[in-house]
Coordinates of C-alpha atoms and ligand atoms in Angstrom, one line a residue:
X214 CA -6.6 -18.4 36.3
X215 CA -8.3 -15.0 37.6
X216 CA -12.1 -15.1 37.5
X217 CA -12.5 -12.0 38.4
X218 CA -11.5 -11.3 34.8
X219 CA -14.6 -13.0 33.4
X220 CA -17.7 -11.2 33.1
X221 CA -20.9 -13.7 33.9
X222 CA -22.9 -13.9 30.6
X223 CA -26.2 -15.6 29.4
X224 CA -25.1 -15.0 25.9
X225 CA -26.1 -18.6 24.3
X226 CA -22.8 -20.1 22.7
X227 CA -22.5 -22.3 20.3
X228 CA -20.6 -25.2 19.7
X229 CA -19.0 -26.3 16.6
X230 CA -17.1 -28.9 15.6
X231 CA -17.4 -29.1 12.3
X232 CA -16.6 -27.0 9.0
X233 CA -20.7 -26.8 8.7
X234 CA -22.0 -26.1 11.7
X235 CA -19.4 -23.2 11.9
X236 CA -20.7 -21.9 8.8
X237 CA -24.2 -22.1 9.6
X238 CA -23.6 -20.4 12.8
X239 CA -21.7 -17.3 11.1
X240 CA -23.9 -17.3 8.2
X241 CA -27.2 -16.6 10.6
X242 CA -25.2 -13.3 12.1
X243 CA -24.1 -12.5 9.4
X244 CA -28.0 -12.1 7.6
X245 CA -29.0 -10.7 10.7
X246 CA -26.1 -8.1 9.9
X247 CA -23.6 -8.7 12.5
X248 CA -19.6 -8.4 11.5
X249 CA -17.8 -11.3 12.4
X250 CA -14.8 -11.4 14.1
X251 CA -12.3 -14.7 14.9
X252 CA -10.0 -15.1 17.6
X253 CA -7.4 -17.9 16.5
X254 CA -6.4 -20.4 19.5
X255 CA -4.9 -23.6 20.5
X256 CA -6.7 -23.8 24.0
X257 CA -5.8 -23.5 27.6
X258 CA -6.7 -20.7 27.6
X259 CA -6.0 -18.1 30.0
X260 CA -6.7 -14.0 30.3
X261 CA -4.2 -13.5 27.1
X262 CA -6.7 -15.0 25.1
X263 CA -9.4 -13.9 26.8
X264 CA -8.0 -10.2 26.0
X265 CA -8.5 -10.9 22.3
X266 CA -12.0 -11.9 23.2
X267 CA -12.8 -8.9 24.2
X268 CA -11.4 -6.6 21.4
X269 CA -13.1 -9.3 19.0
X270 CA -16.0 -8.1 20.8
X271 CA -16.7 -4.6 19.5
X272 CA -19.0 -3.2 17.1
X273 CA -21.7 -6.1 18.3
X274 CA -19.6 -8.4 16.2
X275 CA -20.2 -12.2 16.4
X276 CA -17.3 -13.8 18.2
X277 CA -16.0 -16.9 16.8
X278 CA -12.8 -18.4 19.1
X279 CA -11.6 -21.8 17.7
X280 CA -9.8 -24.2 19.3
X281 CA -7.4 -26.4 17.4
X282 CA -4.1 -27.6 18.3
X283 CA -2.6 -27.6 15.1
X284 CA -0.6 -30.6 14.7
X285 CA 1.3 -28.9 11.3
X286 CA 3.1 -26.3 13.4
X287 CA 4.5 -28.7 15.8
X288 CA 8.2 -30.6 15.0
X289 CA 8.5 -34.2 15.6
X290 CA 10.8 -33.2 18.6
X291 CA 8.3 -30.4 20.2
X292 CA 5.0 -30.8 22.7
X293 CA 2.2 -31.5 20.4
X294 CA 1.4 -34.7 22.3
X295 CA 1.3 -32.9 25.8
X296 CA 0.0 -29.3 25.1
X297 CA -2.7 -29.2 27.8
X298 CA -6.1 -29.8 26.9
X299 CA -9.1 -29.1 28.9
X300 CA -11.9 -28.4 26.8
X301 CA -14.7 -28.1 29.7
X302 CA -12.7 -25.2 31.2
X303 CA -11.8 -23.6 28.0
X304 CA -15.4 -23.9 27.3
X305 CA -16.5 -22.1 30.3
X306 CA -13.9 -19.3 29.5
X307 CA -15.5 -18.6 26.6
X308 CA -19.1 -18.4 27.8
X309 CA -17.6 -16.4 30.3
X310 CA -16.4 -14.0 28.1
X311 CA -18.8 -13.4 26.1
X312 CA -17.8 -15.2 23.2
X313 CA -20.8 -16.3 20.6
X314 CA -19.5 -19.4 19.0
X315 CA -16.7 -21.6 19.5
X316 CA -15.4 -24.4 17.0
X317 CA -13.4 -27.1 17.9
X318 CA -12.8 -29.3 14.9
X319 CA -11.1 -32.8 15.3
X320 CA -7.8 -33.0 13.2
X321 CA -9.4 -35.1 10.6
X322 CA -11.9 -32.7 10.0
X323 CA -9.7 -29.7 9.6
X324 CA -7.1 -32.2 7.2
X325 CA -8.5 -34.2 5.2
X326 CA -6.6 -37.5 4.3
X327 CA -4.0 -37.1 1.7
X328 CA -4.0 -33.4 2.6
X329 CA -1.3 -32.4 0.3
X330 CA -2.0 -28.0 0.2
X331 CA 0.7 -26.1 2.1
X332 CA 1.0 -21.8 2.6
X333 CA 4.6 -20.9 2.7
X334 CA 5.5 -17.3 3.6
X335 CA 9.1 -16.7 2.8
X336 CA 11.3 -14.1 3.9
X337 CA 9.6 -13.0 7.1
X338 CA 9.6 -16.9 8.5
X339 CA 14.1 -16.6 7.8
X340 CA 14.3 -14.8 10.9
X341 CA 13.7 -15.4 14.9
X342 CA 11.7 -18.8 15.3
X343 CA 12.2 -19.3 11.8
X344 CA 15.6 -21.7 11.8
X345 CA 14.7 -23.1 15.2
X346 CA 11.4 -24.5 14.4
X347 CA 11.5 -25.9 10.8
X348 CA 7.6 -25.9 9.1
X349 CA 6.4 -24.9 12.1
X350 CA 5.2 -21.0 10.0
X351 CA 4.2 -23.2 7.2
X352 CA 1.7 -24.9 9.8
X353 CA 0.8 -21.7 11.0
X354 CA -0.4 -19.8 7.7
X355 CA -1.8 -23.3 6.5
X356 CA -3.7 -23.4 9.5
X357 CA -4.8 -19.7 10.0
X358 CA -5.7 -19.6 5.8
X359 CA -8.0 -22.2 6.8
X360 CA -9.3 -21.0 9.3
X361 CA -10.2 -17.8 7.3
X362 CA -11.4 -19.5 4.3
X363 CA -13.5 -21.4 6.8
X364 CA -15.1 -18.1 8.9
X365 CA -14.9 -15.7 6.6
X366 CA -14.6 -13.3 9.3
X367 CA -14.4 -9.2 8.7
X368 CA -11.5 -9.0 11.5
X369 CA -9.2 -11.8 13.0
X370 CA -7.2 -11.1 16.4
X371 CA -4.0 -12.0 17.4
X372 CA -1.1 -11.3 19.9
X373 CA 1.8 -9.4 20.1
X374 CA 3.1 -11.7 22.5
X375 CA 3.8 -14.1 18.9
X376 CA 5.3 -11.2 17.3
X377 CA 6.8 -13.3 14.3
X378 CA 3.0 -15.3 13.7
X379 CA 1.4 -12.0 13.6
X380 CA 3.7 -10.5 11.0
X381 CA 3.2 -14.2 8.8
X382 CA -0.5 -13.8 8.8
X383 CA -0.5 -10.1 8.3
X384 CA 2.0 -10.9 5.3
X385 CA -0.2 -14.0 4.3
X386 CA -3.5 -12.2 4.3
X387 CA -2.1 -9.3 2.5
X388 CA -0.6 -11.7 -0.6
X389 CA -3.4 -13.9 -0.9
X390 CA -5.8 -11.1 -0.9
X391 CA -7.9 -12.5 1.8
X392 CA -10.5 -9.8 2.8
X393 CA -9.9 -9.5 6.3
X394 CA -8.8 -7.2 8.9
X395 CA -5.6 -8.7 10.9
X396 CA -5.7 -6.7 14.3
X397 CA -2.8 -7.2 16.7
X398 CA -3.4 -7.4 20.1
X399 CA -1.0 -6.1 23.4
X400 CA 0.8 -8.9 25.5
X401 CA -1.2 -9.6 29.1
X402 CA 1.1 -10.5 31.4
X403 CA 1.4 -12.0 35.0
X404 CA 2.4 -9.3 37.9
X405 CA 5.7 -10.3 37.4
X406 CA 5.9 -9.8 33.9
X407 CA 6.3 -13.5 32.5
X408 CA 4.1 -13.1 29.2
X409 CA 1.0 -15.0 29.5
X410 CA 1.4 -18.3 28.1
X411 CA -0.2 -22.1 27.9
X412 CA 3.4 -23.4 28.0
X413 CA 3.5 -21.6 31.1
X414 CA 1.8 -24.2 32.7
X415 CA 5.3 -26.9 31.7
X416 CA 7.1 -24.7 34.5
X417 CA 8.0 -26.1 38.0
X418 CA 7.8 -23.7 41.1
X419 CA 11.3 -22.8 40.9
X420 CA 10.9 -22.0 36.9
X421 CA 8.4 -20.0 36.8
X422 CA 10.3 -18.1 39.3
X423 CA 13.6 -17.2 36.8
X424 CA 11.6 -17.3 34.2
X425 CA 10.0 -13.3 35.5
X426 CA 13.2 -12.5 34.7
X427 CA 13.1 -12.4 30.9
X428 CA 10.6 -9.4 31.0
X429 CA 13.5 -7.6 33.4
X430 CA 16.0 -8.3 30.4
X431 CA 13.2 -6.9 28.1
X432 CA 12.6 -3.9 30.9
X433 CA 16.6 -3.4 30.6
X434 CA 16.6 -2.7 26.9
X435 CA 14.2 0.0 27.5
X436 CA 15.4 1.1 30.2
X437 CA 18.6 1.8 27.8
X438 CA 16.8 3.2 25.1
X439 CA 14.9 5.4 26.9
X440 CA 18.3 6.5 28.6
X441 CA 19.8 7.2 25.1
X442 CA 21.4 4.1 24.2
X443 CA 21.2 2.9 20.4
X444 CA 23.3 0.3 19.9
X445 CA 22.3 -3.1 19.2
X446 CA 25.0 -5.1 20.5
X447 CA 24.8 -2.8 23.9
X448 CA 21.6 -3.0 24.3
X449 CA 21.5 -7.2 23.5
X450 CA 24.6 -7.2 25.4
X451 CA 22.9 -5.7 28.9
X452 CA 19.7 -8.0 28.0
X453 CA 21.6 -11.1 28.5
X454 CA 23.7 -10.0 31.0
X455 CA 19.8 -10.2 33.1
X456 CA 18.9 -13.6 31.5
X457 CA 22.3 -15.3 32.3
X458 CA 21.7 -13.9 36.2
X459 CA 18.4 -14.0 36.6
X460 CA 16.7 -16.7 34.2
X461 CA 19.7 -19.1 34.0
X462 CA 18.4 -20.9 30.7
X463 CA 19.3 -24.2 29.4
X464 CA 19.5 -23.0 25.8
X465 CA 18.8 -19.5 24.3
X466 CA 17.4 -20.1 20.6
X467 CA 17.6 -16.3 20.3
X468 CA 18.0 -13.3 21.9
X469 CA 18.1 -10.2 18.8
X470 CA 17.3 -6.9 17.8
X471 CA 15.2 -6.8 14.2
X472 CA 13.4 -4.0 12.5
X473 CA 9.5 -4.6 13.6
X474 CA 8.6 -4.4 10.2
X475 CA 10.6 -6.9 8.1
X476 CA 12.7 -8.7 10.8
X477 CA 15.9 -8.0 9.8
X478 CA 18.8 -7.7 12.0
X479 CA 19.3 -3.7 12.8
X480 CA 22.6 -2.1 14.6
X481 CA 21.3 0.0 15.7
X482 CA 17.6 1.9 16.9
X483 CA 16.7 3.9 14.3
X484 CA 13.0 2.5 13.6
X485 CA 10.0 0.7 15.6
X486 CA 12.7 -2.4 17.1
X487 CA 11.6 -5.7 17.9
X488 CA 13.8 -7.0 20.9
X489 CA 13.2 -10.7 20.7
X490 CA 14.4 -13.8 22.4
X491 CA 13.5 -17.8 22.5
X492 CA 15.2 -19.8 25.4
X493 CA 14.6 -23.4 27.3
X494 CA 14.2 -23.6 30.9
X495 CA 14.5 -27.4 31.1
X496 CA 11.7 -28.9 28.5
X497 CA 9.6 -25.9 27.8
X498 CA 10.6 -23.4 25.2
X499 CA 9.5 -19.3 26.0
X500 CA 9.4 -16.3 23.7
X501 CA 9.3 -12.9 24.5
X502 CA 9.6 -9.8 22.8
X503 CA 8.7 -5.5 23.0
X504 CA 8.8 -3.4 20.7
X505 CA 10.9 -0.3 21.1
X506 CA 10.2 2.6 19.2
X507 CA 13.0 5.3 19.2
X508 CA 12.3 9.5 20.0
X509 CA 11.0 10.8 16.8
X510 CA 13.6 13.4 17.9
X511 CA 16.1 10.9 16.8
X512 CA 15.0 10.5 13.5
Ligands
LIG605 P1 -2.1 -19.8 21.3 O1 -3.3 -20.5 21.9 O2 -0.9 -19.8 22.2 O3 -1.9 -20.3 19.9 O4 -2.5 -18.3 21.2 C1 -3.7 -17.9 20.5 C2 -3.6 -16.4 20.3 O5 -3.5 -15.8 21.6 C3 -2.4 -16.0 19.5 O6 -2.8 -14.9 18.6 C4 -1.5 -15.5 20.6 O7 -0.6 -14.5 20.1 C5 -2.5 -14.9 21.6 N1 -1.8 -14.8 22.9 C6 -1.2 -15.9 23.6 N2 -0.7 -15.4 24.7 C7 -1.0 -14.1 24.8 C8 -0.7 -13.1 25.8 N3 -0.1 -13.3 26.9 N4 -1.2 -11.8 25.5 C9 -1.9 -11.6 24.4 N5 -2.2 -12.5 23.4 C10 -1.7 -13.7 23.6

């Protein structure tokens, strides 16, 4: 992790692990007339997350990060047992970046036994990660619906980098009339380009190496865009030519062109496209994805 990206700060944080000491913590800024502002995370955290911590940050709003790896969201087959945990350095990330308040609820208090409440978003959750990872968007909005309920915050910040969670919640805040602003936040990424990512951590030497080359297949669809290219199939077609050479995956859950909006498959680049793709290098499963938005003097 780069320090250098840390400010120092005295700022006194606290720590929460349960439902009422959160509360209690928010509830004092809030009287003393603070906005409140949550940054969602699972921990290991690293300079993506602290990026949201900083945009949290603005208008002297009280910064709330929990820390929960949710075990809802994670399939029987997937990492929940090994997502890395270090709560002393995520700690210290925190304090370091200014953040006021940090909860870190065991799973038993954030589920209580014989938990039996679910938040399905349809439609949106069809698409991308959607068929590969079974529940795991119900676990997400569940999760993140608690979470909200729980804060109350004015604003909650995500990243782009999960493209697909950020439309759910944005779709699942919007239909449940939750009164909160859902503010997306730009994908930090290594010098190479790899997207910042805890699972980033699964990759040996050689890996992390091939796995730069997903942003270059990224880089290659806009390169083709921006070269006058609006065909789909071309553009997915040159992307995975790069990910074939230079990534050499195990498996490729995905690699697809949707409208940014509602995730459907497009032809061709007419709107704001997401490029997306999932793939395995060995046991760890990446996702990656930009947006491309087409001249308006295409339109
Ligand atoms: P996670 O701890 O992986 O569940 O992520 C917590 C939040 O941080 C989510 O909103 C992610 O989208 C966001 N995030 C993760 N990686 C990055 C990144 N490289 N850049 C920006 N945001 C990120």
């Amino acid at each position: 992790m780069d320090r250098n990206l840390f400010r120092a700060s005295n700022t006194p944080m606290h720590l929460a692990r349960t439902i009422a000491e959160v509360r209690a913590a928010v509830a004092a800024a809030r009287a003393a007339g603070r906005p409140i502002a949550l940054v969602p995370t699972m921990g290991a955290l690293h300079a993506g997350h602290v990026s949201l911590m900083r945009a949290a940050a603005r208008d002297d709003a009280f910064v709330v990060v929990s820390i929960f790896v949710n075990p809802t969201q994670f399939g029987p087959d997937e990492d929940f047992a090994r997502y890395p945990r270090d709560e002393a350095a995520d700690l210290a990330c925190c304090r370091a970046a200014g953040a006021h308040a940090v909860f870190l609820p065991r799973v038993t208090e954030m589920y209580l036994t014989g938990a039996a409440t679910a938040v399905h978003v349809g439609g949106l959750t069809d698409a991308l990660c959607g068929p590969h990872r079974p529940g795991h968007f119900d676990g997400v909005a569940t999760v993140v619906a608690k979470l909200l309920i729980i804060v109350a915050p004015d604003r909650a910040y995500f990243g782009e980098k999960d493209f697909q969670q950020l439309a759910v919640v944005r779709r699942m805040t919007a239909d449940l009339n939750l009164p909160v602003e859902v503010v997306g936040c730009p994908t930090v990424r290594e010098p190479d380009g790899l997207a910042m990512s805890s699972r980033n951590a699964y990759l040996t030497a050689e890996q992390r190496r091939r796995a730069a080359g997903i942003h270059a297949a990224l880089a290659a669809v806009r390169t083709g865009v921006a070269r006058g290219e609006r065909d789909t199939a071309a553009l997915l077609a040159a992307a995975k030519a790069v990910l074939l050479r230079e990534v050499r995956p195990d498996k490729i859950d995905y690699l697809s062109a949707v409208d940014a909006e509602t995730l459907r498959d497009v032809a061709r680049v007419a709107r704001p496209t997401l490029f997306a793709t999932a793939l395995h290098l060995g046991p760890t499963r990446l996702i990656d994805s930009v947006v491309v938005v087409p001249d308006a003097s295409d339109a």
